[in-house]
Amino acid sequence: MDVKELNLEELQHEHPLTLVDLQLIHRDYIEYDDEYDANDLIMMQNFKCICNRCDRRIDWYHRYYYKCSMSSCTYSLHKFCEEIPPTLKFQGHPSHTLILKRTTNDKKCCACLKYHRDGICYHCSTCNYGIDLLCATFVEQNTIHHPVHPHPMISVSVEPGLNKCFACGKKHEGHFYHCTTCFKFSINFDCLSLPFKLSLQTQQFNHRHLLTLSYSLLDQPYDCECRICGVNVEDEHLIYKCSKCMYYVHPDCATQRIEPFLSDFLPGLGKTEKNFKDIDHPNLVHLPVDDESHILSRQIFEGEPWVQERDKNDLHSRHRYPLVVINNDTSTPLHDPMKRIKLLCNVCSRPITKMPFYKCPAEDDDSCDFVVHNWCTQLPIQLQNPVGHPKHKLELFDFNNITVGIKCDICGLPCNGLIYACKDCDYVIDVNCAFMPKEITHEAHANHLLTRIDGASSSRSSVSKMECRACRVSIAKSESYYRCNACDFYLHCRCALYLPKTIRHKYDKHPLQLSYSPVEDHKSRYFCEVCEEELDPGKWFYHCAECAQSIHSACAPLMLQSEQGANSLSDSEGVYKYINIKFRDVTDVLWFHRHPLSLAPGTENDGLCKECGNKLQSHLIWKCLHCNFGVHCYHHSPKVYAGDRSLMYKYEENKRIIKHRGPQTNFEFYPSEMIRPETRDWKVVDNR
């Protein structure tokens, strides 16, 4: 082999060279991904040219390369081809140092056993041992740089293998790249070639911002779920995320075509095909309603024929004064949180926002605040085949004279209005749950019919765990709930019926909308304007996009200044647990305190119970306005009707188990073929 001394100056190009970074987004890839034009990114990702020294391809994954500074010259070099050292320590020939020299093609390379082509090589004159430039730069030639991983990755084998990919957590058969620094990290060729930017625009799912491929969810304070399949995303796996919204999609969900049948198996995060005909359901209740006071009116007037007997005057006879109708009377202000006016019906505890309604006419009795909706005067005395208790009839009981409250067996919430009870069994439901429709539709799961499942008669052998989509609390076996028969979608009855579409806040001139997922153009954390605690946007909440204000759904009825601090952090989800309680003053002195007391929701400022020493916050309490006295109601509660059922009420739920981020799992890896990846098409468009 003819080997000659080589002067490095001979390799220099006649014009100055410029170092080019093909991945300008690499360093700040996660934080500033939206600052780069999409067309520029596509051009960089599709960049290809030939190195003038090794005749190998230069591409996006090399990240850096040298090009001639003259616009008319196309001379280009790999960064490592330009920066080759004059000497080399080679593992295949450890006894001597190899020297960079010029060679001809009359002998084979001692490493790859292929003939040298005219060019340069590393040579040992003592042993006549030489390797060509390609073998000397083998590692650099097969190293790639990927924006979503901070270290270079290399492929060193020609045989594909079967292994679990660290990037997606799934097993793949094929080629793998391995991190040169993180020995636990290996990524499959398919995941490696995912598009870095994605425009999600399909018939079923779309997002108006570009999505970025990322590993980083460590800055996300809440549990996140894929907006397409609804399954939680893992912070150690690849994910497409939006830099302007809390919008996340699995790569498999984002890059494959969404087939029409798939919508039948999704939990309702995107558009769904309508699976029922309106003509078959003429009395269908569409939720959420605009005004929370209208829920019961629709249930009574549009419900099923459960009524055996109606007596409109029966409710009037239950009060000590005949009730009078209020119609177009401005002297009695309606319920208005904006003006801190609270007007709640004594029968259903829902706000009275429209006329006509009935009230007590006794002007000389300031303690009587008895008011009732017009439709609540039409409640039937008996219910046949009632919700959750078809074997017995239920009768209407006046529970309003008992101040504390009793727990409803359907929604699990306490109430102190009128109730329906069974004389033969210890079964009680409030008037709101008594007329719960069998079928509903809900905006959160548009176009799919939701069917009521009564807990006592339902079979759950096929479903081990069900979680309410609104509050993310598990649904107990004995509970009644709403279910979509086509999807994995469940709602507590109270979450479906008690949350109106809009609410008003005295500090926001706009109505707040019921939101079912993190809203667009809101990347920062969410905080409730009422309780001032952090809010998880994965649970239903109220939000004003114009003012960027949010409220827990459970805090929505607590917008009056006097009720701030009523909910503890663990109670700020779902429906306000005292939504069916009408709080009031008790003018008579009770046997356990010398002053008149008020029934009130315990707040953080109320401190500790005088009886047991536990916190009063988030409990029903007896509260004295004359002295610093407060006790839990269940310490001093009367008894009611048949069965001597206790009024002691404790509201407890199995809270959602929050996922704790643990250490990353170790994966063994198999070397993969020495091939260069190519980024796939970055834009997904549904052409159907």
Coordinates of C-alpha atoms in Angstrom, one line a residue, residues 191-604:
C191 CA -40.1 6.4 17.8
L192 CA -36.9 8.1 16.8
S193 CA -38.3 9.1 13.5
L194 CA -41.5 10.6 14.9
P195 CA -42.2 14.1 13.6
F196 CA -41.0 16.7 16.0
K197 CA -43.9 19.1 15.2
L198 CA -47.4 18.0 14.7
S199 CA -50.5 19.8 13.4
L200 CA -53.5 17.7 14.6
Q201 CA -56.4 18.4 12.2
T202 CA -58.8 15.5 11.8
Q203 CA -62.5 15.2 11.7
Q204 CA -62.7 13.7 15.2
F205 CA -59.9 15.7 16.9
N206 CA -58.1 18.9 16.3
H207 CA -56.0 21.5 18.1
R208 CA -55.2 24.9 16.7
H209 CA -51.7 25.1 18.0
L210 CA -48.7 23.0 16.9
L211 CA -47.9 20.1 19.1
T212 CA -44.3 19.3 20.1
L213 CA -42.7 15.9 20.7
S214 CA -41.4 15.8 24.2
Y215 CA -40.3 13.8 27.2
S216 CA -40.7 16.6 29.7
L217 CA -43.8 16.5 31.9
L218 CA -41.8 17.2 35.0
D219 CA -43.1 20.8 35.1
Q220 CA -46.7 19.6 35.0
P221 CA -48.3 19.9 38.5
Y222 CA -51.4 17.8 37.6
D223 CA -52.1 14.3 36.2
C224 CA -52.4 14.5 32.5
E225 CA -54.4 12.4 30.0
C226 CA -54.4 12.0 26.3
R227 CA -57.0 14.1 24.7
I228 CA -57.8 11.3 22.2
C229 CA -57.8 8.1 24.1
G230 CA -58.3 9.5 27.6
V231 CA -55.6 7.3 29.1
N232 CA -53.1 9.0 31.5
V233 CA -49.7 10.0 30.0
E234 CA -46.5 9.0 31.7
D235 CA -43.8 11.5 32.3
E236 CA -41.0 9.1 31.3
H237 CA -42.5 8.4 27.9
L238 CA -42.7 10.4 24.6
I239 CA -45.7 12.7 24.4
Y240 CA -47.0 15.4 22.1
K241 CA -47.6 18.6 24.1
C242 CA -48.7 22.1 23.3
S243 CA -46.5 25.0 24.5
K244 CA -49.6 27.3 25.0
C245 CA -52.1 24.9 26.5
M246 CA -52.3 21.9 28.7
Y247 CA -53.0 19.7 25.7
Y248 CA -51.3 16.3 25.5
V249 CA -51.6 13.4 23.0
H250 CA -49.9 10.0 22.8
P251 CA -47.7 9.7 19.7
D252 CA -49.6 6.6 18.6
C253 CA -52.9 8.4 18.9
A254 CA -51.7 11.6 17.2
T255 CA -49.9 10.0 14.1
Q256 CA -52.4 7.4 13.0
R257 CA -55.6 8.0 11.2
I258 CA -58.6 8.0 13.5
E259 CA -61.0 5.4 12.1
P260 CA -64.8 6.2 12.3
F261 CA -65.5 3.2 14.5
L262 CA -62.9 4.3 17.1
S263 CA -65.2 7.1 18.4
D264 CA -67.4 4.4 19.9
F265 CA -64.6 3.3 22.3
L266 CA -63.3 6.7 23.3
P267 CA -64.3 8.3 26.7
G268 CA -65.8 11.4 25.0
L269 CA -62.8 13.7 24.8
G270 CA -63.4 14.6 21.2
K271 CA -66.4 14.7 18.8
T272 CA -68.6 11.6 18.7
E273 CA -71.0 10.2 16.2
K274 CA -74.6 10.5 17.4
N275 CA -75.9 7.1 18.5
F276 CA -79.6 7.8 19.1
K277 CA -82.6 9.4 17.3
D278 CA -84.4 12.4 18.9
I279 CA -87.7 11.0 17.9
D280 CA -87.2 8.0 20.0
H281 CA -86.5 10.1 23.1
P282 CA -89.0 13.1 23.1
N283 CA -88.6 13.9 26.8
L284 CA -84.8 13.6 26.9
V285 CA -83.1 16.0 29.4
H286 CA -80.1 17.8 27.9
L287 CA -77.5 18.8 30.4
P288 CA -76.0 20.9 31.8
V289 CA -78.9 23.3 32.1
D290 CA -78.3 27.1 31.9
D291 CA -79.8 27.8 35.3
E292 CA -79.4 25.4 38.2
S293 CA -82.9 26.2 39.5
H294 CA -84.5 24.6 36.5
I295 CA -83.2 21.1 37.0
L296 CA -86.1 19.9 39.1
S297 CA -88.6 21.7 36.9
R298 CA -87.5 19.7 33.9
Q299 CA -87.5 16.5 35.9
I300 CA -91.1 17.0 37.1
F301 CA -92.7 18.2 34.0
E302 CA -90.7 16.1 31.5
G303 CA -90.3 13.0 33.7
E304 CA -92.0 9.7 33.6
P305 CA -95.5 9.0 35.0
W306 CA -94.5 8.0 38.5
V307 CA -97.3 10.2 40.1
Q308 CA -100.2 8.5 41.8
E309 CA -101.7 11.5 43.3
R310 CA -101.2 15.3 43.1
D311 CA -102.3 17.8 45.6
K312 CA -101.1 21.3 44.9
N313 CA -102.6 22.6 48.2
D314 CA -100.8 20.0 50.3
L315 CA -97.6 22.1 50.5
H316 CA -99.6 25.1 51.6
S317 CA -101.2 23.2 54.5
R318 CA -97.7 22.2 55.7
H319 CA -96.8 25.8 56.5
R320 CA -98.3 27.7 59.4
Y321 CA -99.4 30.5 57.1
P322 CA -101.0 30.2 53.6
L323 CA -98.5 30.8 50.9
V324 CA -98.9 33.6 48.4
V325 CA -97.7 33.7 44.9
I326 CA -95.1 36.3 43.9
N327 CA -95.3 37.4 40.3
N328 CA -93.7 40.6 39.0
D329 CA -93.0 41.8 42.5
T330 CA -89.8 43.8 42.7
S331 CA -89.9 44.0 46.5
T332 CA -88.6 40.5 46.8
P333 CA -85.2 40.2 45.1
L334 CA -84.3 37.0 43.4
H335 CA -81.2 34.9 44.0
D336 CA -78.2 36.9 42.7
P337 CA -74.6 36.0 43.7
M338 CA -73.5 39.2 41.9
K339 CA -75.3 41.3 44.6
R340 CA -74.8 38.8 47.4
I341 CA -78.5 38.0 47.5
K342 CA -79.4 34.4 48.5
L343 CA -82.9 33.1 47.9
L344 CA -83.2 29.3 48.2
C345 CA -86.3 27.2 47.9
N346 CA -87.2 25.5 51.2
V347 CA -88.3 22.3 49.4
C348 CA -85.4 21.6 47.0
S349 CA -82.7 24.1 48.2
R350 CA -82.2 25.2 44.6
P351 CA -81.9 29.0 44.0
I352 CA -85.0 30.9 43.0
T353 CA -84.0 32.9 40.0
K354 CA -87.3 33.4 38.2
M355 CA -90.9 34.2 39.0
P356 CA -93.5 33.1 39.8
F357 CA -92.7 31.5 43.2
Y358 CA -94.5 31.2 46.6
K359 CA -93.5 32.7 49.9
C360 CA -94.7 33.2 53.4
P361 CA -96.8 36.4 53.7
A362 CA -96.2 36.9 57.4
E363 CA -94.6 40.3 57.5
D364 CA -94.5 40.4 61.3
D365 CA -92.5 37.2 61.4
D366 CA -89.0 38.1 60.3
S367 CA -87.6 34.7 61.1
C368 CA -89.8 33.0 58.5
D369 CA -88.0 33.0 55.2
F370 CA -90.1 30.2 53.7
V371 CA -90.1 30.4 49.8
V372 CA -90.7 27.7 47.3
H373 CA -90.5 27.3 43.5
N374 CA -93.8 27.1 41.6
W375 CA -93.0 23.6 40.3
C376 CA -92.1 22.4 43.8
T377 CA -95.7 23.0 44.9
Q378 CA -96.7 20.3 42.4
L379 CA -94.7 17.5 44.0
P380 CA -96.7 14.3 44.2
I381 CA -97.5 12.9 47.6
Q382 CA -96.5 9.4 46.6
L383 CA -94.0 7.9 44.1
Q384 CA -94.6 4.5 42.5
N385 CA -91.6 2.5 41.3
P386 CA -89.1 5.1 42.6
V387 CA -85.5 5.5 41.7
G388 CA -83.3 2.8 43.3
H389 CA -86.2 1.4 45.3
P390 CA -88.8 -0.2 43.0
K391 CA -90.3 -2.7 45.4
H392 CA -92.0 -0.1 47.7
K393 CA -93.8 3.2 47.3
L394 CA -92.2 6.4 48.7
E395 CA -94.2 9.1 50.5
L396 CA -93.5 12.8 50.8
F397 CA -92.3 13.8 54.2
D398 CA -92.0 17.3 55.5
F399 CA -88.4 17.4 56.8
N400 CA -88.1 21.2 56.8
N401 CA -88.9 21.6 60.5
I402 CA -85.8 19.6 61.3
T403 CA -82.9 21.9 60.7
V404 CA -79.8 19.7 60.5
G405 CA -80.2 17.4 57.4
I406 CA -80.4 13.8 56.4
K407 CA -78.3 11.9 53.9
C408 CA -79.9 11.0 50.6
D409 CA -79.4 7.4 49.5
I410 CA -79.1 8.3 45.9
C411 CA -76.6 11.3 45.7
G412 CA -75.1 10.8 49.1
L413 CA -75.6 14.5 50.0
P414 CA -77.5 15.8 53.1
C415 CA -80.7 17.7 52.7
N416 CA -83.1 19.5 55.1
G417 CA -85.9 20.2 52.7
L418 CA -88.8 17.8 51.7
I419 CA -87.8 14.2 51.2
Y420 CA -89.4 10.9 50.0
A421 CA -89.1 8.0 52.4
C422 CA -90.2 4.4 52.6
K423 CA -92.3 3.4 55.6
D424 CA -91.2 -0.2 55.4
C425 CA -87.4 0.4 54.8
D426 CA -84.8 2.8 56.0
Y427 CA -84.6 4.4 52.5
V428 CA -84.7 8.2 52.0
I429 CA -84.1 10.3 48.9
D430 CA -84.4 14.1 48.4
V431 CA -86.9 15.6 46.0
N432 CA -84.2 16.3 43.4
C433 CA -83.1 12.7 43.2
A434 CA -86.7 11.5 43.3
F435 CA -87.3 12.6 39.7
M436 CA -84.0 11.7 38.3
P437 CA -84.4 10.8 34.6
K438 CA -83.5 7.4 33.3
E439 CA -81.7 8.8 30.2
I440 CA -79.9 12.1 29.6
T441 CA -77.4 13.6 27.3
H442 CA -74.5 15.8 28.5
E443 CA -72.3 18.3 26.7
A444 CA -69.2 16.7 28.1
H445 CA -70.0 13.5 26.1
A446 CA -72.0 15.0 23.2
N447 CA -74.2 12.8 21.0
H448 CA -74.0 9.7 23.2
L449 CA -76.9 8.7 25.3
L450 CA -76.3 8.3 29.1
T451 CA -78.4 5.8 31.0
R452 CA -79.0 5.8 34.7
I453 CA -77.8 2.7 36.5
D454 CA -79.3 2.0 39.9
G455 CA -76.7 0.8 42.3
A456 CA -78.9 -1.7 44.1
S457 CA -79.8 -3.6 40.9
S458 CA -76.7 -3.1 38.8
S459 CA -74.2 -5.8 38.0
R460 CA -70.6 -4.8 37.8
S461 CA -68.9 -8.1 37.1
S462 CA -67.5 -6.8 33.8
V463 CA -66.1 -3.5 35.2
S464 CA -63.7 -3.7 38.2
K465 CA -63.3 0.1 38.6
M466 CA -65.4 3.0 37.5
E467 CA -64.4 6.6 37.9
C468 CA -66.6 9.7 37.5
R469 CA -65.4 11.8 34.7
A470 CA -66.4 15.0 36.5
C471 CA -64.8 14.7 40.0
R472 CA -62.5 11.7 39.3
V473 CA -63.8 9.9 42.4
S474 CA -64.5 6.1 42.2
I475 CA -68.1 5.1 42.0
A476 CA -69.1 2.7 44.7
K477 CA -71.1 -0.5 44.0
S478 CA -74.1 0.7 45.8
E479 CA -74.3 4.1 44.1
S480 CA -76.6 5.1 41.3
Y481 CA -74.8 6.7 38.3
Y482 CA -75.0 7.5 34.6
R483 CA -73.2 5.4 32.1
C484 CA -72.6 5.5 28.3
N485 CA -73.2 2.1 27.0
A486 CA -70.8 2.7 24.1
C487 CA -67.8 4.2 25.9
D488 CA -65.9 4.1 29.1
F489 CA -67.7 7.2 30.4
Y490 CA -69.4 7.5 33.9
L491 CA -70.9 10.3 35.9
H492 CA -72.1 10.5 39.4
C493 CA -75.8 11.5 39.4
R494 CA -75.0 14.6 41.4
C495 CA -72.3 15.7 39.1
A496 CA -74.6 15.2 36.1
L497 CA -77.6 17.1 37.5
Y498 CA -76.3 19.7 40.0
L499 CA -73.7 21.5 37.9
P500 CA -75.2 24.3 35.7
K501 CA -73.6 25.4 32.5
T502 CA -72.8 28.9 33.6
I503 CA -72.4 30.7 36.9
R504 CA -71.8 34.3 37.9
H505 CA -69.2 35.8 40.2
K506 CA -69.4 39.2 41.8
Y507 CA -65.8 40.0 40.9
D508 CA -66.1 38.9 37.2
K509 CA -68.4 40.7 34.8
H510 CA -68.4 37.6 32.5
P511 CA -70.3 34.4 33.2
L512 CA -68.0 31.5 34.0
Q513 CA -68.5 28.4 31.8
L514 CA -68.4 24.8 33.0
S515 CA -65.1 23.3 31.6
Y516 CA -64.4 19.7 31.2
S517 CA -60.7 19.8 30.5
P518 CA -57.8 22.4 30.6
V519 CA -58.8 25.4 28.5
E520 CA -56.9 26.6 25.5
D521 CA -54.3 29.4 25.8
H522 CA -53.9 28.9 29.5
K523 CA -50.6 27.3 30.4
S524 CA -50.1 28.5 34.0
R525 CA -51.5 26.8 37.1
Y526 CA -55.2 27.1 38.0
F527 CA -56.4 28.6 41.3
C528 CA -59.9 28.9 42.6
E529 CA -61.2 32.4 43.1
V530 CA -63.4 31.3 46.1
C531 CA -61.2 29.1 48.3
E532 CA -57.9 30.4 46.9
E533 CA -56.6 26.8 46.7
E534 CA -55.0 25.2 43.6
L535 CA -57.4 23.7 41.1
D536 CA -56.8 20.5 39.1
P537 CA -58.1 21.2 35.5
G538 CA -58.5 17.4 35.0
K539 CA -61.7 17.7 37.0
W540 CA -64.7 19.7 35.9
F541 CA -64.4 23.4 37.0
Y542 CA -65.8 26.8 36.0
H543 CA -63.6 29.2 34.0
C544 CA -63.7 32.7 32.5
A545 CA -61.4 32.8 29.4
E546 CA -61.5 36.6 29.2
C547 CA -60.3 37.1 32.8
A548 CA -58.5 33.8 33.3
Q549 CA -60.4 33.1 36.5
S550 CA -61.4 29.7 37.7
I551 CA -63.6 28.2 40.4
H552 CA -63.9 24.7 41.8
S553 CA -67.3 23.2 40.8
A554 CA -67.7 22.5 44.5
C555 CA -67.0 26.1 45.4
A556 CA -69.4 27.5 42.9
P557 CA -72.3 27.9 45.5
L558 CA -69.8 29.5 47.9
M559 CA -69.2 32.7 46.0
L560 CA -70.6 34.9 48.8
Q561 CA -67.8 36.5 50.8
S562 CA -69.2 35.1 54.1
E563 CA -68.7 31.5 52.9
Q564 CA -65.1 31.6 51.8
G565 CA -63.0 29.0 53.5
A566 CA -65.9 26.5 53.9
N567 CA -64.2 23.9 51.8
S568 CA -61.0 22.2 52.7
L569 CA -58.6 21.3 49.9
S570 CA -59.8 17.7 49.9
D571 CA -63.5 18.8 49.5
S572 CA -62.9 21.2 46.6
E573 CA -64.0 18.8 43.9
G574 CA -67.3 17.6 42.4
V575 CA -70.5 19.0 43.8
Y576 CA -70.7 21.1 47.0
K577 CA -71.7 18.6 49.6
Y578 CA -74.2 21.0 51.3
I579 CA -75.9 22.1 48.1
N580 CA -79.2 20.6 49.4
I581 CA -79.0 22.3 52.8
K582 CA -80.6 25.7 53.4
F583 CA -78.7 27.3 56.3
R584 CA -80.7 29.4 58.7
D585 CA -80.8 30.8 62.2
V586 CA -82.6 29.0 65.1
T587 CA -84.4 31.6 67.1
D588 CA -85.1 29.3 70.0
V589 CA -82.4 28.6 72.5
L590 CA -81.3 24.9 72.2
W591 CA -80.7 22.8 75.3
F592 CA -76.9 22.7 74.9
H593 CA -76.2 26.5 74.6
R594 CA -77.5 29.6 76.2
H595 CA -77.7 31.7 73.0
P596 CA -79.7 31.2 69.7
L597 CA -77.6 29.3 67.2
S598 CA -77.2 29.2 63.4
L599 CA -76.9 26.2 61.2
A600 CA -73.8 27.0 59.1
P601 CA -71.0 25.4 57.1
G602 CA -67.9 25.3 59.2
T603 CA -65.1 27.5 57.8
E604 CA -61.4 27.6 58.5

